[in-house]
mmCIF file of C-alpha atoms in Angstrom:
data_model
loop_
_atom_site.group_PDB
_atom_site.id
_atom_site.type_symbol
_atom_site.label_atom_id
_atom_site.label_comp_id
_atom_site.label_asym_id
_atom_site.label_seq_id
_atom_site.Cartn_x
_atom_site.Cartn_y
_atom_site.Cartn_z
ATOM 1 C CA UNK V 1 10.888 -106.192 81.402
ATOM 2 C CA UNK V 2 9.682 -108.033 84.453
ATOM 3 C CA UNK V 3 10.860 -105.454 86.946
ATOM 4 C CA UNK V 4 12.332 -101.993 87.115
ATOM 5 C CA UNK V 5 16.031 -101.609 86.557
ATOM 6 C CA UNK V 6 18.148 -99.479 88.890
ATOM 7 C CA UNK V 7 18.064 -96.574 86.418
ATOM 8 C CA UNK V 8 14.744 -95.491 84.931
ATOM 9 C CA UNK V 9 14.684 -95.443 81.152
ATOM 10 C CA UNK V 10 17.398 -98.048 80.618
ATOM 11 C CA UNK V 11 14.849 -100.735 79.895
ATOM 12 C CA UNK V 12 12.921 -98.680 77.351
ATOM 13 C CA UNK V 13 15.232 -99.474 74.451
ATOM 14 C CA UNK V 14 15.565 -103.186 75.110
ATOM 15 C CA UNK V 15 13.149 -104.132 72.307
ATOM 16 C CA UNK V 16 14.933 -101.948 69.763
ATOM 17 C CA UNK V 17 17.373 -104.178 67.819
ATOM 18 C CA UNK V 18 19.855 -101.341 67.235
ATOM 19 C CA UNK V 19 19.762 -100.304 70.884
ATOM 20 C CA UNK V 20 20.145 -103.898 71.986
ATOM 21 C CA UNK V 21 23.203 -104.240 69.764
ATOM 22 C CA UNK V 22 24.795 -101.239 71.490
ATOM 23 C CA UNK V 23 24.063 -102.765 74.897
ATOM 24 C CA UNK V 24 25.560 -106.134 73.956
ATOM 25 C CA UNK V 25 28.718 -104.519 72.633
ATOM 26 C CA UNK V 26 29.121 -102.376 75.739
ATOM 27 C CA UNK V 27 28.713 -105.446 77.946
ATOM 28 C CA UNK V 28 31.135 -107.444 75.818
ATOM 29 C CA UNK V 29 33.748 -104.693 76.041
ATOM 30 C CA UNK V 30 33.825 -105.109 79.835
ATOM 31 C CA UNK V 31 33.941 -108.879 79.417
ATOM 32 C CA UNK V 32 36.931 -108.533 77.090
ATOM 33 C CA UNK V 33 38.794 -105.910 79.117
ATOM 34 C CA UNK V 34 41.304 -108.336 80.657
ATOM 35 C CA UNK V 35 42.102 -110.207 77.441
ATOM 36 C CA UNK V 36 42.630 -107.032 75.418
ATOM 37 C CA UNK V 37 44.606 -105.248 78.155
ATOM 38 C CA UNK V 38 46.934 -108.222 78.664
ATOM 39 C CA UNK V 39 47.596 -108.375 74.930
ATOM 40 C CA UNK V 40 48.144 -104.655 74.451
ATOM 41 C CA UNK V 41 50.043 -103.900 77.651
ATOM 42 C CA UNK V 42 52.231 -106.951 78.235
ATOM 43 C CA UNK V 43 52.063 -109.568 75.476
ATOM 44 C CA UNK V 44 53.318 -107.304 72.700
ATOM 45 C CA UNK V 45 55.961 -105.875 75.031
ATOM 46 C CA UNK V 46 57.293 -109.324 75.883
ATOM 47 C CA UNK V 47 57.561 -110.062 72.188
ATOM 48 C CA UNK V 48 59.426 -106.822 71.574
ATOM 49 C CA UNK V 49 61.612 -107.412 74.638
ATOM 50 C CA UNK V 50 62.809 -110.827 73.475
ATOM 51 C CA UNK V 51 63.439 -109.423 69.999
ATOM 52 C CA UNK V 52 66.270 -107.380 71.515
ATOM 53 C CA UNK V 53 69.824 -108.701 71.372
ATOM 54 C CA UNK V 54 70.135 -111.334 74.093
ATOM 55 C CA UNK V 55 72.766 -109.397 75.993
ATOM 56 C CA UNK V 56 70.473 -106.392 76.087
ATOM 57 C CA UNK V 57 67.337 -108.127 77.298
ATOM 58 C CA UNK V 58 69.307 -110.029 79.901
ATOM 59 C CA UNK V 59 70.676 -106.754 81.234
ATOM 60 C CA UNK V 60 67.175 -105.258 81.423
ATOM 61 C CA UNK V 61 65.762 -108.387 83.067
ATOM 62 C CA UNK V 62 68.251 -108.042 85.928
ATOM 63 C CA UNK V 63 68.249 -105.480 88.773
ATOM 64 C CA UNK V 64 67.764 -102.578 88.981
ATOM 65 C CA UNK V 65 65.456 -102.723 85.932
ATOM 66 C CA UNK V 66 63.668 -106.055 86.434
ATOM 67 C CA UNK V 67 61.666 -105.383 83.288
ATOM 68 C CA UNK V 68 60.077 -108.830 83.121
ATOM 69 C CA UNK V 69 59.017 -108.511 86.756
ATOM 70 C CA UNK V 70 57.418 -105.183 85.850
ATOM 71 C CA UNK V 71 55.375 -106.849 83.123
ATOM 72 C CA UNK V 72 54.248 -109.491 85.614
ATOM 73 C CA UNK V 73 53.120 -106.735 87.976
ATOM 74 C CA UNK V 74 51.267 -105.017 85.155
ATOM 75 C CA UNK V 75 49.437 -108.293 84.509
ATOM 76 C CA UNK V 76 48.464 -108.423 88.181
ATOM 77 C CA UNK V 77 47.219 -104.832 88.008
ATOM 78 C CA UNK V 78 45.178 -105.629 84.902
ATOM 79 C CA UNK V 79 43.523 -108.471 86.790
ATOM 80 C CA UNK V 80 42.668 -106.069 89.612
ATOM 81 C CA UNK V 81 41.012 -103.721 87.111
ATOM 82 C CA UNK V 82 39.331 -106.716 85.502
ATOM 83 C CA UNK V 83 37.616 -107.652 88.764
ATOM 84 C CA UNK V 84 35.703 -104.375 88.503
ATOM 85 C CA UNK V 85 35.093 -104.844 84.763
ATOM 86 C CA UNK V 86 33.719 -108.354 85.298
ATOM 87 C CA UNK V 87 31.309 -107.345 88.033
ATOM 88 C CA UNK V 88 30.036 -104.449 85.891
ATOM 89 C CA UNK V 89 29.500 -107.011 83.135
ATOM 90 C CA UNK V 90 27.714 -109.420 85.480
ATOM 91 C CA UNK V 91 25.397 -106.827 87.008
ATOM 92 C CA UNK V 92 24.701 -105.443 83.538
ATOM 93 C CA UNK V 93 23.483 -108.832 82.325
ATOM 94 C CA UNK V 94 21.129 -108.960 85.289
ATOM 95 C CA UNK V 95 20.011 -105.356 84.844
ATOM 96 C CA UNK V 96 18.976 -105.784 81.221
ATOM 97 C CA UNK V 97 17.799 -109.418 81.484
ATOM 98 C CA UNK V 98 19.864 -110.199 78.371
ATOM 99 C CA UNK V 99 22.058 -113.033 79.663
ATOM 100 C CA UNK V 100 21.701 -116.741 78.988
ATOM 101 C CA UNK V 101 22.600 -119.528 81.373
ATOM 102 C CA UNK V 102 26.217 -120.634 81.325
ATOM 103 C CA UNK V 103 27.531 -124.114 82.115
ATOM 104 C CA UNK V 104 28.147 -123.154 85.748
ATOM 105 C CA UNK V 105 24.628 -121.815 86.237
ATOM 106 C CA UNK V 106 25.550 -118.149 85.979
ATOM 107 C CA UNK V 107 24.773 -115.701 83.195
ATOM 108 C CA UNK V 108 26.725 -115.082 80.012
ATOM 109 C CA UNK V 109 26.209 -113.216 76.767
ATOM 110 C CA UNK V 110 24.354 -115.029 74.002
ATOM 111 C CA UNK V 111 27.072 -116.736 71.916
ATOM 112 C CA UNK V 112 26.484 -114.570 68.866
ATOM 113 C CA UNK V 113 27.339 -111.443 70.886
ATOM 114 C CA UNK V 114 30.423 -112.735 72.645
ATOM 115 C CA UNK V 115 33.363 -111.011 70.987
ATOM 116 C CA UNK V 116 31.133 -108.409 69.302
ATOM 117 C CA UNK V 117 32.715 -105.321 70.896
ATOM 118 C CA UNK V 118 34.345 -102.958 68.425
ATOM 119 C CA UNK V 119 37.684 -101.193 69.084
ATOM 120 C CA UNK V 120 35.800 -98.047 70.091
ATOM 121 C CA UNK V 121 33.772 -100.047 72.633
ATOM 122 C CA UNK V 122 36.949 -101.525 74.097
ATOM 123 C CA UNK V 123 38.493 -98.069 74.381
ATOM 124 C CA UNK V 124 35.392 -96.818 76.207
ATOM 125 C CA UNK V 125 35.505 -99.683 78.711
ATOM 126 C CA UNK V 126 39.157 -98.968 79.459
ATOM 127 C CA UNK V 127 38.584 -95.209 79.812
ATOM 128 C CA UNK V 128 35.553 -95.782 82.053
ATOM 129 C CA UNK V 129 37.605 -97.928 84.417
ATOM 130 C CA UNK V 130 40.206 -95.130 84.506
ATOM 131 C CA UNK V 131 37.446 -92.626 85.223
ATOM 132 C CA UNK V 132 36.705 -94.321 88.525
ATOM 133 C CA UNK V 133 39.882 -92.597 89.734
ATOM 134 C CA UNK V 134 38.324 -89.187 89.089
ATOM 135 C CA UNK V 135 34.788 -89.848 90.318
ATOM 136 C CA UNK V 136 35.087 -92.514 92.991
ATOM 137 C CA UNK V 137 38.549 -92.456 94.604
ATOM 138 C CA UNK V 138 39.747 -90.372 97.541
ATOM 139 C CA UNK V 139 42.681 -89.156 95.447
ATOM 140 C CA UNK V 140 40.273 -87.866 92.802
ATOM 141 C CA UNK V 141 38.777 -85.365 95.263
ATOM 142 C CA UNK V 142 40.961 -82.545 93.895
ATOM 143 C CA UNK V 143 39.593 -83.040 90.405
ATOM 144 C CA UNK V 144 36.041 -83.248 91.692
ATOM 145 C CA UNK V 145 36.416 -80.052 93.703
ATOM 146 C CA UNK V 146 37.714 -78.180 90.661
ATOM 147 C CA UNK V 147 34.656 -79.002 88.548
ATOM 148 C CA UNK V 148 31.923 -79.798 91.085
ATOM 149 C CA UNK V 149 32.836 -77.014 93.532
ATOM 150 C CA UNK V 150 31.527 -74.104 91.414
ATOM 151 C CA UNK V 151 28.324 -76.046 90.742
ATOM 152 C CA UNK V 152 27.752 -76.808 94.418
ATOM 153 C CA UNK V 153 28.366 -73.203 95.439
ATOM 154 C CA UNK V 154 26.058 -71.792 92.767
ATOM 155 C CA UNK V 155 23.252 -74.182 93.693
ATOM 156 C CA UNK V 156 23.698 -73.501 97.415
ATOM 157 C CA UNK V 157 23.496 -69.755 96.733
ATOM 158 C CA UNK V 158 20.364 -70.267 94.650
ATOM 159 C CA UNK V 159 18.703 -72.280 97.419
ATOM 160 C CA UNK V 160 19.659 -69.661 100.017
ATOM 161 C CA UNK V 161 18.306 -66.832 97.863
ATOM 162 C CA UNK V 162 14.974 -68.602 97.546
ATOM 163 C CA UNK V 163 14.693 -69.009 101.289
ATOM 164 C CA UNK V 164 14.433 -71.954 103.680
ATOM 165 C CA UNK V 165 10.695 -72.418 103.141
ATOM 166 C CA UNK V 166 11.051 -73.138 99.439
ATOM 167 C CA UNK V 167 10.884 -76.664 98.089
ATOM 168 C CA UNK V 168 14.000 -78.630 97.251
ATOM 169 C CA UNK V 169 15.607 -77.523 94.046
ATOM 170 C CA UNK V 170 15.008 -79.881 91.161
ATOM 171 C CA UNK V 171 18.304 -80.331 89.332
ATOM 172 C CA UNK V 172 19.096 -81.946 85.987
ATOM 173 C CA UNK V 173 22.648 -83.151 85.275
ATOM 174 C CA UNK V 174 23.114 -83.951 81.569
ATOM 175 C CA UNK V 175 26.143 -86.068 80.764
ATOM 176 C CA UNK V 176 26.119 -87.480 84.290
ATOM 177 C CA UNK V 177 28.880 -90.017 83.610
ATOM 178 C CA UNK V 178 29.614 -92.202 86.619
ATOM 179 C CA UNK V 179 27.029 -90.408 88.734
ATOM 180 C CA UNK V 180 29.166 -88.764 91.418
ATOM 181 C CA UNK V 181 27.752 -85.265 90.912
ATOM 182 C CA UNK V 182 24.211 -86.646 90.937
ATOM 183 C CA UNK V 183 24.974 -88.380 94.230
ATOM 184 C CA UNK V 184 26.593 -85.295 95.803
ATOM 185 C CA UNK V 185 23.657 -83.055 94.896
ATOM 186 C CA UNK V 186 21.239 -85.612 96.293
ATOM 187 C CA UNK V 187 23.239 -85.620 99.536
ATOM 188 C CA UNK V 188 22.838 -81.833 99.669
ATOM 189 C CA UNK V 189 19.073 -82.040 99.502
ATOM 190 C CA UNK V 190 18.415 -81.532 95.805
ATOM 191 C CA UNK V 191 15.990 -83.659 93.845
ATOM 192 C CA UNK V 192 18.518 -84.703 91.218
ATOM 193 C CA UNK V 193 18.087 -86.369 87.845
ATOM 194 C CA UNK V 194 21.084 -87.466 85.831
ATOM 195 C CA UNK V 195 21.023 -88.093 82.109
ATOM 196 C CA UNK V 196 23.556 -90.213 80.234
ATOM 197 C CA UNK V 197 23.633 -91.618 76.709
ATOM 198 C CA UNK V 198 26.681 -93.894 77.079
ATOM 199 C CA UNK V 199 25.874 -97.449 78.136
ATOM 200 C CA UNK V 200 29.478 -97.865 79.268
ATOM 201 C CA UNK V 201 28.910 -95.070 81.776
ATOM 202 C CA UNK V 202 25.398 -96.192 82.706
ATOM 203 C CA UNK V 203 26.491 -99.751 83.443
ATOM 204 C CA UNK V 204 29.344 -98.530 85.629
ATOM 205 C CA UNK V 205 27.363 -95.854 87.475
ATOM 206 C CA UNK V 206 24.469 -98.201 88.157
ATOM 207 C CA UNK V 207 26.845 -100.722 89.695
ATOM 208 C CA UNK V 208 28.730 -98.288 91.904
ATOM 209 C CA UNK V 209 25.617 -96.460 93.127
ATOM 210 C CA UNK V 210 23.215 -99.380 93.480
ATOM 211 C CA UNK V 211 25.103 -102.647 93.798
ATOM 212 C CA UNK V 212 28.581 -102.106 95.262
ATOM 213 C CA UNK V 213 28.713 -103.679 98.716
ATOM 214 C CA UNK V 214 31.238 -101.540 100.571
ATOM 215 C CA UNK V 215 33.691 -98.678 100.342
ATOM 216 C CA UNK V 216 37.061 -99.702 98.939
ATOM 217 C CA UNK V 217 35.687 -102.922 97.463
ATOM 218 C CA UNK V 218 37.875 -102.613 94.362
ATOM 219 C CA UNK V 219 41.386 -101.440 93.574
ATOM 220 C CA UNK V 220 41.992 -99.833 90.205
ATOM 221 C CA UNK V 221 45.285 -99.039 88.498
ATOM 222 C CA UNK V 222 44.535 -96.167 86.100
ATOM 223 C CA UNK V 223 48.065 -95.518 84.825
ATOM 224 C CA UNK V 224 49.058 -98.993 83.632
ATOM 225 C CA UNK V 225 47.739 -98.734 80.084
ATOM 226 C CA UNK V 226 50.629 -96.560 78.948
ATOM 227 C CA UNK V 227 54.342 -96.830 79.738
ATOM 228 C CA UNK V 228 55.286 -93.233 78.892
ATOM 229 C CA UNK V 229 56.213 -90.321 81.180
ATOM 230 C CA UNK V 230 56.479 -92.267 84.456
ATOM 231 C CA UNK V 231 59.054 -91.076 86.983
ATOM 232 C CA UNK V 232 58.944 -94.349 88.894
ATOM 233 C CA UNK V 233 57.461 -97.831 88.590
ATOM 234 C CA UNK V 234 55.827 -97.345 91.965
ATOM 235 C CA UNK V 235 53.674 -94.578 90.557
ATOM 236 C CA UNK V 236 53.137 -96.413 87.264
ATOM 237 C CA UNK V 237 51.686 -99.330 89.221
ATOM 238 C CA UNK V 238 49.903 -97.295 91.887
ATOM 239 C CA UNK V 239 46.476 -98.580 92.897
ATOM 240 C CA UNK V 240 43.510 -96.648 94.267
ATOM 241 C CA UNK V 241 40.644 -98.008 96.349
ATOM 242 C CA UNK V 242 37.182 -97.399 94.893
ATOM 243 C CA UNK V 243 34.643 -96.349 95.783
ATOM 244 C CA UNK V 244 35.905 -93.985 98.473
ATOM 245 C CA UNK V 245 32.439 -94.110 100.082
ATOM 246 C CA UNK V 246 29.598 -96.608 100.187
ATOM 247 C CA UNK V 247 26.639 -94.744 98.735
ATOM 248 C CA UNK V 248 23.837 -96.574 100.549
ATOM 249 C CA UNK V 249 25.562 -96.132 103.909
ATOM 250 C CA UNK V 250 26.205 -92.441 103.287
ATOM 251 C CA UNK V 251 22.600 -91.814 102.325
ATOM 252 C CA UNK V 252 21.248 -93.728 105.331
ATOM 253 C CA UNK V 253 23.453 -91.817 107.746
ATOM 254 C CA UNK V 254 22.732 -88.451 106.126
ATOM 255 C CA UNK V 255 18.951 -88.774 106.203
ATOM 256 C CA UNK V 256 19.091 -89.194 109.999
ATOM 257 C CA UNK V 257 20.338 -85.620 110.388
ATOM 258 C CA UNK V 258 19.045 -83.619 107.397
ATOM 259 C CA UNK V 259 16.756 -83.816 104.375
ATOM 260 C CA UNK V 260 18.288 -85.495 101.372
ATOM 261 C CA UNK V 261 16.997 -85.452 97.842
ATOM 262 C CA UNK V 262 15.674 -88.067 95.473
ATOM 263 C CA UNK V 263 18.072 -89.449 92.872
ATOM 264 C CA UNK V 264 17.310 -90.841 89.417
ATOM 265 C CA UNK V 265 18.981 -91.402 86.057
ATOM 266 C CA UNK V 266 17.595 -91.376 82.534
ATOM 267 C CA UNK V 267 19.229 -93.313 79.716
ATOM 268 C CA UNK V 268 18.531 -91.292 76.584
ATOM 269 C CA UNK V 269 19.775 -88.800 74.039
ATOM 270 C CA UNK V 270 19.605 -85.477 75.897
ATOM 271 C CA UNK V 271 18.152 -83.616 72.915
ATOM 272 C CA UNK V 272 15.478 -86.211 72.183
ATOM 273 C CA UNK V 273 14.212 -86.567 75.742
ATOM 274 C CA UNK V 274 14.438 -83.074 77.205
ATOM 275 C CA UNK V 275 13.045 -81.179 74.215
ATOM 276 C CA UNK V 276 9.749 -83.011 74.716
ATOM 277 C CA UNK V 277 6.730 -81.053 75.886
ATOM 278 C CA UNK V 278 6.446 -82.911 79.195
ATOM 279 C CA UNK V 279 9.916 -81.601 80.157
ATOM 280 C CA UNK V 280 9.027 -77.941 79.610
ATOM 281 C CA UNK V 281 9.791 -75.777 82.662
ATOM 282 C CA UNK V 282 10.497 -78.873 84.750
ATOM 283 C CA UNK V 283 13.804 -78.005 86.488
ATOM 284 C CA UNK V 284 15.112 -75.262 88.748
ATOM 285 C CA UNK V 285 18.730 -75.933 87.778
ATOM 286 C CA UNK V 286 20.550 -77.552 84.890
ATOM 287 C CA UNK V 287 24.156 -78.348 85.845
ATOM 288 C CA UNK V 288 26.499 -79.005 82.920
ATOM 289 C CA UNK V 289 30.009 -80.179 83.811
ATOM 290 C CA UNK V 290 32.366 -80.966 80.902
ATOM 291 C CA UNK V 291 29.210 -81.340 78.806
ATOM 292 C CA UNK V 292 28.503 -78.397 76.498
ATOM 293 C CA UNK V 293 31.455 -79.207 74.271
ATOM 294 C CA UNK V 294 29.959 -82.623 73.522
ATOM 295 C CA UNK V 295 27.450 -80.761 71.342
ATOM 296 C CA UNK V 296 27.737 -80.911 67.573
ATOM 297 C CA UNK V 297 25.208 -78.063 67.537
ATOM 298 C CA UNK V 298 25.414 -75.951 70.698
ATOM 299 C CA UNK V 299 22.336 -73.969 69.714
ATOM 300 C CA UNK V 300 20.260 -77.145 70.026
ATOM 301 C CA UNK V 301 21.748 -77.869 73.455
ATOM 302 C CA UNK V 302 21.079 -74.367 74.759
ATOM 303 C CA UNK V 303 17.558 -74.252 73.317
ATOM 304 C CA UNK V 304 16.784 -77.578 75.007
ATOM 305 C CA UNK V 305 18.166 -76.387 78.345
ATOM 306 C CA UNK V 306 16.181 -73.147 78.067
ATOM 307 C CA UNK V 307 13.069 -75.195 77.293
ATOM 308 C CA UNK V 308 13.323 -77.492 80.320
ATOM 309 C CA UNK V 309 14.280 -74.802 82.865
ATOM 310 C CA UNK V 310 11.558 -73.116 84.882
ATOM 311 C CA UNK V 311 11.302 -69.340 84.469
ATOM 312 C CA UNK V 312 13.874 -67.957 86.891
ATOM 313 C CA UNK V 313 15.848 -71.196 86.802
ATOM 314 C CA UNK V 314 19.600 -71.289 86.269
ATOM 315 C CA UNK V 315 22.100 -73.039 84.036
ATOM 316 C CA UNK V 316 25.378 -73.672 85.858
ATOM 317 C CA UNK V 317 28.252 -74.617 83.575
ATOM 318 C CA UNK V 318 31.845 -75.696 84.220
ATOM 319 C CA UNK V 319 34.239 -76.971 81.617
ATOM 320 C CA UNK V 320 36.683 -76.390 78.803
ATOM 321 C CA UNK V 321 35.851 -76.392 75.104
ATOM 322 C CA UNK V 322 37.215 -79.655 73.765
ATOM 323 C CA UNK V 323 34.693 -79.884 70.934
ATOM 324 C CA UNK V 324 33.956 -83.577 70.569
ATOM 325 C CA UNK V 325 32.693 -83.351 66.998
ATOM 326 C CA UNK V 326 35.506 -81.200 65.655
ATOM 327 C CA UNK V 327 36.569 -82.537 62.294
ATOM 328 C CA UNK V 328 33.386 -84.536 61.692
ATOM 329 C CA UNK V 329 32.554 -84.528 57.988
ATOM 330 C CA UNK V 330 28.939 -84.788 56.949
ATOM 331 C CA UNK V 331 28.359 -86.056 53.417
ATOM 332 C CA UNK V 332 25.074 -84.621 52.128
ATOM 333 C CA UNK V 333 24.933 -86.983 49.135
ATOM 334 C CA UNK V 334 25.516 -90.029 51.324
ATOM 335 C CA UNK V 335 22.896 -88.860 53.832
ATOM 336 C CA UNK V 336 20.295 -88.314 51.125
ATOM 337 C CA UNK V 337 21.096 -91.711 49.580
ATOM 338 C CA UNK V 338 20.548 -93.455 52.901
ATOM 339 C CA UNK V 339 17.469 -91.548 54.023
ATOM 340 C CA UNK V 340 15.754 -90.664 50.744
ATOM 341 C CA UNK V 341 15.025 -87.418 48.982
ATOM 342 C CA UNK V 342 14.774 -84.452 51.323
ATOM 343 C CA UNK V 343 16.583 -86.198 54.156
ATOM 344 C CA UNK V 344 19.183 -83.429 54.339
ATOM 345 C CA UNK V 345 16.602 -81.142 55.878
ATOM 346 C CA UNK V 346 15.102 -83.808 58.143
ATOM 347 C CA UNK V 347 15.387 -82.956 61.838
ATOM 348 C CA UNK V 348 15.697 -86.011 64.081
ATOM 349 C CA UNK V 349 16.119 -83.880 67.233
ATOM 350 C CA UNK V 350 19.090 -85.964 68.366
ATOM 351 C CA UNK V 351 22.818 -85.675 68.795
ATOM 352 C CA UNK V 352 23.372 -87.610 65.545
ATOM 353 C CA UNK V 353 21.841 -84.828 63.451
ATOM 354 C CA UNK V 354 24.085 -83.534 60.666
ATOM 355 C CA UNK V 355 26.190 -80.416 60.983
ATOM 356 C CA UNK V 356 28.555 -79.123 63.630
ATOM 357 C CA UNK V 357 30.499 -76.008 64.565
ATOM 358 C CA UNK V 358 32.985 -74.862 67.200
ATOM 359 C CA UNK V 359 32.965 -71.553 69.103
ATOM 360 C CA UNK V 360 35.423 -69.776 71.365
ATOM 361 C CA UNK V 361 34.598 -69.228 75.034
ATOM 362 C CA UNK V 362 33.620 -65.599 74.382
ATOM 363 C CA UNK V 363 31.407 -66.675 71.493
ATOM 364 C CA UNK V 364 29.710 -69.273 73.688
ATOM 365 C CA UNK V 365 28.773 -66.540 76.141
ATOM 366 C CA UNK V 366 27.369 -64.412 73.308
ATOM 367 C CA UNK V 367 25.278 -67.366 72.120
ATOM 368 C CA UNK V 368 24.001 -68.048 75.651
ATOM 369 C CA UNK V 369 22.741 -64.456 75.796
ATOM 370 C CA UNK V 370 21.205 -64.690 72.307
ATOM 371 C CA UNK V 371 19.245 -67.790 73.294
ATOM 372 C CA UNK V 372 17.610 -65.680 75.993
ATOM 373 C CA UNK V 373 19.614 -66.270 79.165
ATOM 374 C CA UNK V 374 20.797 -63.519 81.475
ATOM 375 C CA UNK V 375 24.448 -63.972 82.473
ATOM 376 C CA UNK V 376 24.673 -63.918 86.274
ATOM 377 C CA UNK V 377 28.371 -64.598 86.815
ATOM 378 C CA UNK V 378 31.428 -65.805 84.943
ATOM 379 C CA UNK V 379 34.923 -66.959 85.909
ATOM 380 C CA UNK V 380 37.638 -68.143 83.539
ATOM 381 C CA UNK V 381 41.021 -69.805 83.887
ATOM 382 C CA UNK V 382 39.953 -72.341 86.526
ATOM 383 C CA UNK V 383 42.541 -75.119 86.710
ATOM 384 C CA UNK V 384 40.611 -78.321 86.068
ATOM 385 C CA UNK V 385 42.616 -81.541 85.677
ATOM 386 C CA UNK V 386 40.917 -84.588 84.168
ATOM 387 C CA UNK V 387 42.020 -88.106 85.169
ATOM 388 C CA UNK V 388 45.337 -86.476 85.925
ATOM 389 C CA UNK V 389 48.423 -88.313 87.177
ATOM 390 C CA UNK V 390 50.079 -85.673 89.335
ATOM 391 C CA UNK V 391 53.362 -87.620 89.331
ATOM 392 C CA UNK V 392 53.588 -87.948 85.551
ATOM 393 C CA UNK V 393 56.326 -86.201 83.595
ATOM 394 C CA UNK V 394 53.549 -84.945 81.307
ATOM 395 C CA UNK V 395 51.212 -82.455 82.964
ATOM 396 C CA UNK V 396 48.050 -81.382 81.125
ATOM 397 C CA UNK V 397 45.385 -79.323 82.858
ATOM 398 C CA UNK V 398 42.382 -77.542 81.414
ATOM 399 C CA UNK V 399 41.802 -73.886 82.219
ATOM 400 C CA UNK V 400 38.055 -74.143 82.441
ATOM 401 C CA UNK V 401 35.289 -71.594 82.329
ATOM 402 C CA UNK V 402 32.576 -71.477 85.007
ATOM 403 C CA UNK V 403 29.436 -69.418 84.679
ATOM 404 C CA UNK V 404 25.823 -69.101 85.759
ATOM 405 C CA UNK V 405 23.042 -67.976 83.424
ATOM 406 C CA UNK V 406 19.401 -67.414 84.369
ATOM 407 C CA UNK V 407 16.250 -67.944 82.364
ATOM 408 C CA UNK V 408 14.223 -64.752 82.837
ATOM 409 C CA UNK V 409 11.108 -64.992 84.943
ATOM 410 C CA UNK V 410 9.133 -63.591 82.039
ATOM 411 C CA UNK V 411 10.323 -66.298 79.610
ATOM 412 C CA UNK V 412 7.787 -68.543 77.972
ATOM 413 C CA UNK V 413 7.545 -72.017 79.505
ATOM 414 C CA UNK V 414 6.973 -73.986 76.322
#
């Protein structure tokens, strides 16, 4: 790499062919967002619409339904979303130095990677665009308060307990997503490091934090990808300005009145990076928001967090228990065939390791204590919506758990 990228660590995997393949597919999924969304949201519906008896589709095409007009408006909304997708794609090509010159002098994907995104990549691009509602719109503030609020209060209490003469708290945010919590903690004076494994999230967060030119630069329409459970077309088509703030401006204004913290992001498997010796006892706080249930093996997650916390440091957790690896089947014979004899016992120290299990909330707390933490506080039943359309006829809200656990001062640092 000729120069540093906006997020440290992103460039480290650029020479790895497998990592590069993941990057290309993530970039291509943003490039393809518009084409795929138009096909899935409107093209197939127009086909189904005209397959109706003529008298029926003519009735639905007329007021008050105006169904064909609705599909036209959905296409317009897709294009609005696509403006954000395309600029994430463009800045990603520049960030990774992986583009080739196009006919108009700009950058494009190498031809062999154009169209390489898999269905899962396309789904991630779409869900990431929707996630801007939660992390970077004014209307998403309620969701952010539900999950970030307990973290902010716990960290503020920790800083107050340590006294005003103590250094800024050093905070690690695994599963940092689109970076809003990292930014908010930085604004509150913490030296904050985010960690994220998803290139879809890293590309989007890097753009919004480092490259976006102004507040409200984009308008996203998060509800257009499904036609179910809408009370009105107005809400179905509702757009939201993002970002609700311009990060560079906010930081510049804040540092004129109070100390702000440093902000960084690592692009890596949490288990691989933070179990390393140079991360031992490195952080005052680890803040996990909707993260612990991404673990196939929660023991590994908790051991790694314990390892990288300073003695006396705290783990602050908020979230439900939607176990991401529930139902994953690991085939021992297949694993041994691929990796060679003895591979079943091989420990790669990463999230892709074999095996998984799911615990209840009470069992999680018991495991936290077994790992060596002291439970400081716990609250359950916190209403925590996630990319939640408050006007939908379907209402789903998590009842999250929030707790603080401390690594004893006498704990070993290695």
